[in-house]
Tab-separated table of C-alpha atoms and ligand atoms in Angstrom:
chain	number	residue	atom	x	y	z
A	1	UNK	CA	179.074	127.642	59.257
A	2	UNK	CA	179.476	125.165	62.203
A	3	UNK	CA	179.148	128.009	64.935
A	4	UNK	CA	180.716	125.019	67.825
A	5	UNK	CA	183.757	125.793	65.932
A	6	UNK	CA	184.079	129.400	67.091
A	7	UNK	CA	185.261	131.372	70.011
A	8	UNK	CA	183.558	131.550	73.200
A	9	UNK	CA	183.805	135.773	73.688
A	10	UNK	CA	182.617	138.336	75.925
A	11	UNK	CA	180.832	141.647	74.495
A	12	UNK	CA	181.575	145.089	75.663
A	13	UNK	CA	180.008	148.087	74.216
A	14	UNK	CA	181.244	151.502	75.162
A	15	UNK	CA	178.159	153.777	75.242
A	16	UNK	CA	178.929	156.266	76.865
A	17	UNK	CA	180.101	158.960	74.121
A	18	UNK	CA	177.724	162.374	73.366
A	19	UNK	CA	177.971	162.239	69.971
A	20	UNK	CA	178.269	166.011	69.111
A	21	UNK	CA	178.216	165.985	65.173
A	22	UNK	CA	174.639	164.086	64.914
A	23	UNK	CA	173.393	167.544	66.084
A	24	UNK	CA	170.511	165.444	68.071
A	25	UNK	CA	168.513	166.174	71.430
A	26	UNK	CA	170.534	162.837	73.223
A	27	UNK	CA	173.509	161.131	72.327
A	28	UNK	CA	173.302	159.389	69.372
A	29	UNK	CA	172.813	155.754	70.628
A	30	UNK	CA	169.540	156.150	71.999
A	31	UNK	CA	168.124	157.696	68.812
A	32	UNK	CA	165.380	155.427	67.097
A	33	UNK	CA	165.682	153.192	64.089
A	34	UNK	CA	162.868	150.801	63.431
A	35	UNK	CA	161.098	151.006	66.520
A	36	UNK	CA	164.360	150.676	68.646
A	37	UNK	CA	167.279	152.662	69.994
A	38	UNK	CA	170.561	151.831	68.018
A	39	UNK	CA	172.232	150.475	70.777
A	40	UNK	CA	169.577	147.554	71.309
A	41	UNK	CA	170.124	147.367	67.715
A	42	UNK	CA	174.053	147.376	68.300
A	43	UNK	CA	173.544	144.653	71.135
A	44	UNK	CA	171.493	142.530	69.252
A	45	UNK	CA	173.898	140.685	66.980
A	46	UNK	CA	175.695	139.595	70.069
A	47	UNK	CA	172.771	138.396	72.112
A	48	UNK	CA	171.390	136.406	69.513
A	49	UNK	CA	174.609	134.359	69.238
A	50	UNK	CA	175.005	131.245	71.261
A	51	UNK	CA	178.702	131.857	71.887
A	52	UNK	CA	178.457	134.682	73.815
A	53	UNK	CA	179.020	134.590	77.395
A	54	UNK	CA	178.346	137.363	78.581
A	55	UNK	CA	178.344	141.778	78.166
A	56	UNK	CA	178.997	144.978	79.788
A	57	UNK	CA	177.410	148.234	78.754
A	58	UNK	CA	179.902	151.076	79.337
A	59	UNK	CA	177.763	154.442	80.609
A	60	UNK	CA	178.005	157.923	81.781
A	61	UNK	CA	176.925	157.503	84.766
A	62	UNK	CA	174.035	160.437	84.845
A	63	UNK	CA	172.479	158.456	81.631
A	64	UNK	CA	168.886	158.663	82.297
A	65	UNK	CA	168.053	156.715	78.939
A	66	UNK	CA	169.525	153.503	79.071
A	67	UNK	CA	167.048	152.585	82.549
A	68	UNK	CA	164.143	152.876	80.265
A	69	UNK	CA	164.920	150.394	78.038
A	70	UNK	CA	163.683	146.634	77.984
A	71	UNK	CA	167.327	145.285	77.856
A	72	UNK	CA	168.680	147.186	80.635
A	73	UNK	CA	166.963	144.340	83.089
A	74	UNK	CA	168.398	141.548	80.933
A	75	UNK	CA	170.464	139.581	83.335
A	76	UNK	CA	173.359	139.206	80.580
A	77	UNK	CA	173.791	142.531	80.714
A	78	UNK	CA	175.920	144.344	83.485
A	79	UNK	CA	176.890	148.142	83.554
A	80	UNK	CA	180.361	149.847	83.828
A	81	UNK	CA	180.835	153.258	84.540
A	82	UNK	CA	182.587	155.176	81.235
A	83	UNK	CA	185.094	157.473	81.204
A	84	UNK	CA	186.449	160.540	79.781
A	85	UNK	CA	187.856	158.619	76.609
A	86	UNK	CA	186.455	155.809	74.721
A	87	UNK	CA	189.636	153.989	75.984
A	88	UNK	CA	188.740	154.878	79.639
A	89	UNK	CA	185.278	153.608	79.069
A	90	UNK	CA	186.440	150.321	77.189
A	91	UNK	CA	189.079	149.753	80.130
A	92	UNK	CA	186.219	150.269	82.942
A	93	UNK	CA	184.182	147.831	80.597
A	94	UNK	CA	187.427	145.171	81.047
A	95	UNK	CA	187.818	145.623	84.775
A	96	UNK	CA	183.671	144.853	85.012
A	97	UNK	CA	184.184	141.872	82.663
A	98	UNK	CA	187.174	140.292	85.058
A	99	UNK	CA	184.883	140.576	88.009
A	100	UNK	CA	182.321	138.681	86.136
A	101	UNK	CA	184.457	135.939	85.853
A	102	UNK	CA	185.969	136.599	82.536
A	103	UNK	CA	189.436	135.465	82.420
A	104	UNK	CA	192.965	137.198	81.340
A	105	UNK	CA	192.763	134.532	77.906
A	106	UNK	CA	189.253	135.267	77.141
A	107	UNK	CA	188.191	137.049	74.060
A	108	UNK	CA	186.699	140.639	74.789
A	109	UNK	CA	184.780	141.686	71.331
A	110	UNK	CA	184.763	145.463	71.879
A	111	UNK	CA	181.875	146.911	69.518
A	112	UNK	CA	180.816	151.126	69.000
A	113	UNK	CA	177.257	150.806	70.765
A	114	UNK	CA	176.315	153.497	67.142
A	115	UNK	CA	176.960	150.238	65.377
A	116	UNK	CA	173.729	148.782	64.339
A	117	UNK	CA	173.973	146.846	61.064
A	118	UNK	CA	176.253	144.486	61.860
A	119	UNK	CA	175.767	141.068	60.169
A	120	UNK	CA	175.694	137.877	62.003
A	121	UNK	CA	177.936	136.607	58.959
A	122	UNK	CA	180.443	139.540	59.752
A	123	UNK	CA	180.742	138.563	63.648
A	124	UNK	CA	180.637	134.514	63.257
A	125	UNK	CA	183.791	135.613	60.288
A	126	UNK	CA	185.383	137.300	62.974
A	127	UNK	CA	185.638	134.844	65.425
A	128	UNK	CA	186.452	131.879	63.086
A	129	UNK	CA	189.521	133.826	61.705
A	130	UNK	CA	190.587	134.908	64.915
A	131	UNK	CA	190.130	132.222	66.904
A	132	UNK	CA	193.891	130.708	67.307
A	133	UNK	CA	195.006	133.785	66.607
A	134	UNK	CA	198.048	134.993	68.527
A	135	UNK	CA	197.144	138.697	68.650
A	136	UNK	CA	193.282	139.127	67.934
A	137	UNK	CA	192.096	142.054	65.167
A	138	UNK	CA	189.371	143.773	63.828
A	139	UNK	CA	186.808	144.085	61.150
A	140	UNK	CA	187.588	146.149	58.533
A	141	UNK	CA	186.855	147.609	54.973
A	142	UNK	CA	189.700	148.689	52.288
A	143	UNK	CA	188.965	152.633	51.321
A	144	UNK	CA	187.193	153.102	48.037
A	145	UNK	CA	187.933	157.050	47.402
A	146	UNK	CA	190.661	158.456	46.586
A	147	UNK	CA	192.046	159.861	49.228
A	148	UNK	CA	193.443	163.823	49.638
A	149	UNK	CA	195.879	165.473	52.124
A	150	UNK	CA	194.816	168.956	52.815
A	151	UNK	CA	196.851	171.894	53.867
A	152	UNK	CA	195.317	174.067	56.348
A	153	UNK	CA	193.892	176.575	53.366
A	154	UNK	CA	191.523	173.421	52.238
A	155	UNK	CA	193.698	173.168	49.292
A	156	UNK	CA	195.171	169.111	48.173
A	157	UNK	CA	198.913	169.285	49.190
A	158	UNK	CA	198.852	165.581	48.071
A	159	UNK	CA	196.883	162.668	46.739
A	160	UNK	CA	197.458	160.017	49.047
A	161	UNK	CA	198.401	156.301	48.090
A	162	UNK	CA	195.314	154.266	49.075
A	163	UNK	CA	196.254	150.607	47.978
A	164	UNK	CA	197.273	149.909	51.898
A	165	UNK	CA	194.780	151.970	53.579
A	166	UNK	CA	191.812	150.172	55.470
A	167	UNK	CA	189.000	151.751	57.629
A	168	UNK	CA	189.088	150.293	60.864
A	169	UNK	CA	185.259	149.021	62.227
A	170	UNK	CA	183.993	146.844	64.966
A	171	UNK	CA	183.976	144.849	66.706
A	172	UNK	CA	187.490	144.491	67.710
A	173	UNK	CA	188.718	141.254	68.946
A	174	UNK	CA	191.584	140.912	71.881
A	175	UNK	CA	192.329	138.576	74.560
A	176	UNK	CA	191.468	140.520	78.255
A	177	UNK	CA	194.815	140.222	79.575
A	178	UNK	CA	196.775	141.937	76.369
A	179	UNK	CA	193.415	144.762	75.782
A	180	UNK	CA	193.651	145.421	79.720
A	181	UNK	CA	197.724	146.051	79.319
A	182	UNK	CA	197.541	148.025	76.453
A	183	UNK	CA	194.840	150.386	76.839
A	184	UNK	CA	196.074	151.108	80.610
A	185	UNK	CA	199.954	151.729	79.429
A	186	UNK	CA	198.390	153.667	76.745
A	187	UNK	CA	196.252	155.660	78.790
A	188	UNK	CA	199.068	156.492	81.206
A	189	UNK	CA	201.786	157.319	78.686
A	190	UNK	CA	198.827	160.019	76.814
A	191	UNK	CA	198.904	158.295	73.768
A	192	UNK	CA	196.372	159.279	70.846
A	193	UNK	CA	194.176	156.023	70.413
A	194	UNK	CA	191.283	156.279	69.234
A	195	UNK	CA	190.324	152.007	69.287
A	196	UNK	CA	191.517	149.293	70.690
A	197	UNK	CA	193.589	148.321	67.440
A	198	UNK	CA	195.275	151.051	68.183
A	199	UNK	CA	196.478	150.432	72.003
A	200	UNK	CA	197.841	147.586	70.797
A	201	UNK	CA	199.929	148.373	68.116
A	202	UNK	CA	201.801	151.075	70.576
A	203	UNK	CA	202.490	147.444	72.559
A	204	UNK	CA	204.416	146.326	69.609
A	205	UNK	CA	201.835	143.822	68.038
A	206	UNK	CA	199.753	143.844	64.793
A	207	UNK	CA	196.575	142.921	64.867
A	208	UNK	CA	194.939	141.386	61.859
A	209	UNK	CA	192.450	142.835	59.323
A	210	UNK	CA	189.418	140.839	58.647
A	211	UNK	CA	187.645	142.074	55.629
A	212	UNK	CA	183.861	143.179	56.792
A	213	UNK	CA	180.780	144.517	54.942
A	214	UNK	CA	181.089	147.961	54.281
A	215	UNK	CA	177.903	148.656	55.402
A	216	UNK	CA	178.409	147.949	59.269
A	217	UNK	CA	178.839	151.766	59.504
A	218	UNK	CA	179.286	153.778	62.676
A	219	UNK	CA	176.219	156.148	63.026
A	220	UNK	CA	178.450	159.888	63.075
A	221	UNK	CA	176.541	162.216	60.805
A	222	UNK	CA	172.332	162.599	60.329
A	223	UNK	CA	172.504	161.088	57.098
A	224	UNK	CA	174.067	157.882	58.543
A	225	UNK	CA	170.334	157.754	60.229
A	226	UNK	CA	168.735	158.629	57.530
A	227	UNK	CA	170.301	156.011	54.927
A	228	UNK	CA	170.385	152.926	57.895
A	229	UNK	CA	166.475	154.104	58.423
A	230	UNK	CA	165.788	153.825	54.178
A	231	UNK	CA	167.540	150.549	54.114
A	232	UNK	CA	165.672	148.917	56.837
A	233	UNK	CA	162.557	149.806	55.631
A	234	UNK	CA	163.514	148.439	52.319
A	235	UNK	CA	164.525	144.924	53.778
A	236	UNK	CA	161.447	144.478	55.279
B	301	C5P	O1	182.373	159.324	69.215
B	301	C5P	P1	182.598	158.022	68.538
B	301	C5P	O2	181.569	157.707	67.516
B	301	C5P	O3	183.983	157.793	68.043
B	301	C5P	O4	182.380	156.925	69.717
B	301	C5P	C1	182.548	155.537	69.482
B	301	C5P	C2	181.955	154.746	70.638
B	301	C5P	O5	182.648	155.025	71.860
B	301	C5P	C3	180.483	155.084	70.904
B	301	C5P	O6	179.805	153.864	71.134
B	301	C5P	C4	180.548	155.973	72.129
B	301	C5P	O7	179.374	155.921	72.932
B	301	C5P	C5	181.747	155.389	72.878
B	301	C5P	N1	182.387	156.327	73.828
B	301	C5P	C6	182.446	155.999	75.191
B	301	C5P	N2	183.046	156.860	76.093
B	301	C5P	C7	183.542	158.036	75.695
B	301	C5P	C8	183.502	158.398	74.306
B	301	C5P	C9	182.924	157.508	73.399
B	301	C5P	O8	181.960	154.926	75.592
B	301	C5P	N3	184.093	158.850	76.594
């Protein structure tokens, strides 16, 4: 792929989540897969790509991890403080970006910093499909399963129709100016949204589906860790 035809884009990764269900001694993104963290590992796509043009790290702001790592003095990397929400922590990560210089038409690509297997091919697809794109979007996968409604006994009420239904990944690709509206009149009306697809659908716009590997998976559960740390080692 000719990579001059892409997008220039900005990187934010929100990293400052606990990450409750891994059952772990720190938050998830600073547990170790080959030799790393998973957030330099989430990071890494992005740095290694000559569009790029810059990214903020969203972190609680007690983190005592990210300091000891080697790409916390790499000066393309500034810090935001994060928030109660993901979407707090995302729109911290936008305000950082516009005092960096990036501007309201600029392309933010927001990525889950427990996202370490994303291909290059994935993120140069991304921003080649998106790139005169009017709204922006998001990688994604179509479910496989067949998927079940459950009453609150843990009994199917219903088998649900799953020809539509796509799992939404990162990154997620918006403009600053329409991410930076949406997540703030989200925020303040206490809307449910759990990504930044999500903020701005509630504006009114649909934002595309580009179909991703299904293995860019989020790290949520130990054996997430555990099947990312047995395919590594296998690649090698
Ligand atoms: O918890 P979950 O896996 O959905 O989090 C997705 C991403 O959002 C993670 O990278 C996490 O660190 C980040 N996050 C954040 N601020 C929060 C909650 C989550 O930056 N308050």
């Amino acid at each position: 792929m000719n990579t001059s035809a892409l997008a220039h884009f900005w990187a934010l990764i929100p990293a400052a989540g606990v990450g409750s269900r891994m059952r772990a001694d720190r938050p998830k993104q600073y547990l170790e897969l080959a030799g790393e963290t998973i957030v330099e590992h989430s990071l890494a796509c992005f740095l290694d790509h000559p569009q790029l043009q810059g990214v903020v790290v969203s972190l609680a702001f007690d983190d005592p991890y990210w300091p000891t790592l080697a790409c916390a003095q790499d000066p393309r990397i500034a810090r935001a403080e994060g928030g109660r929400e993901r979407a707090d922590s995302v729109l911290n990560g936008l305000q950082r970006l516009a005092e960096l210089g990036a501007q309201e038409s600029d392309w933010v690509l927001v990525h889950d910093a427990a996202r370490p297997n994303l291909a290059r091919s994935d993120l140069d697809l991304l921003l080649a499909e998106l790139a005169d794109d009017p709204v922006g979007g998001l990688l994604a996968v179509p479910v496989r399963d067949t998927l079940k409604r459950a009453g609150s006994d843990g009994r199917v009420q219903q088998t649900v129709d799953r020809s539509l239904i796509w799992q939404a990944y990162t990154p997620q690709m918006f403009r600053l100016g329409l991410l930076r509206r949406a997540l703030a009149q989200a925020l303040a009306a206490e809307v449910a949204i759990t990504d930044e697809a999500s903020a701005v659908e509630w504006l009114g716009q649909a934002p595309r589906l580009i179909e991703g590997r299904a293995d860019n998976l989020k790290v949520t559960r130990p054996e997430d860790l555990d099947w990312l740390r047995q395919h590594w080692a296998g690649r090698r």
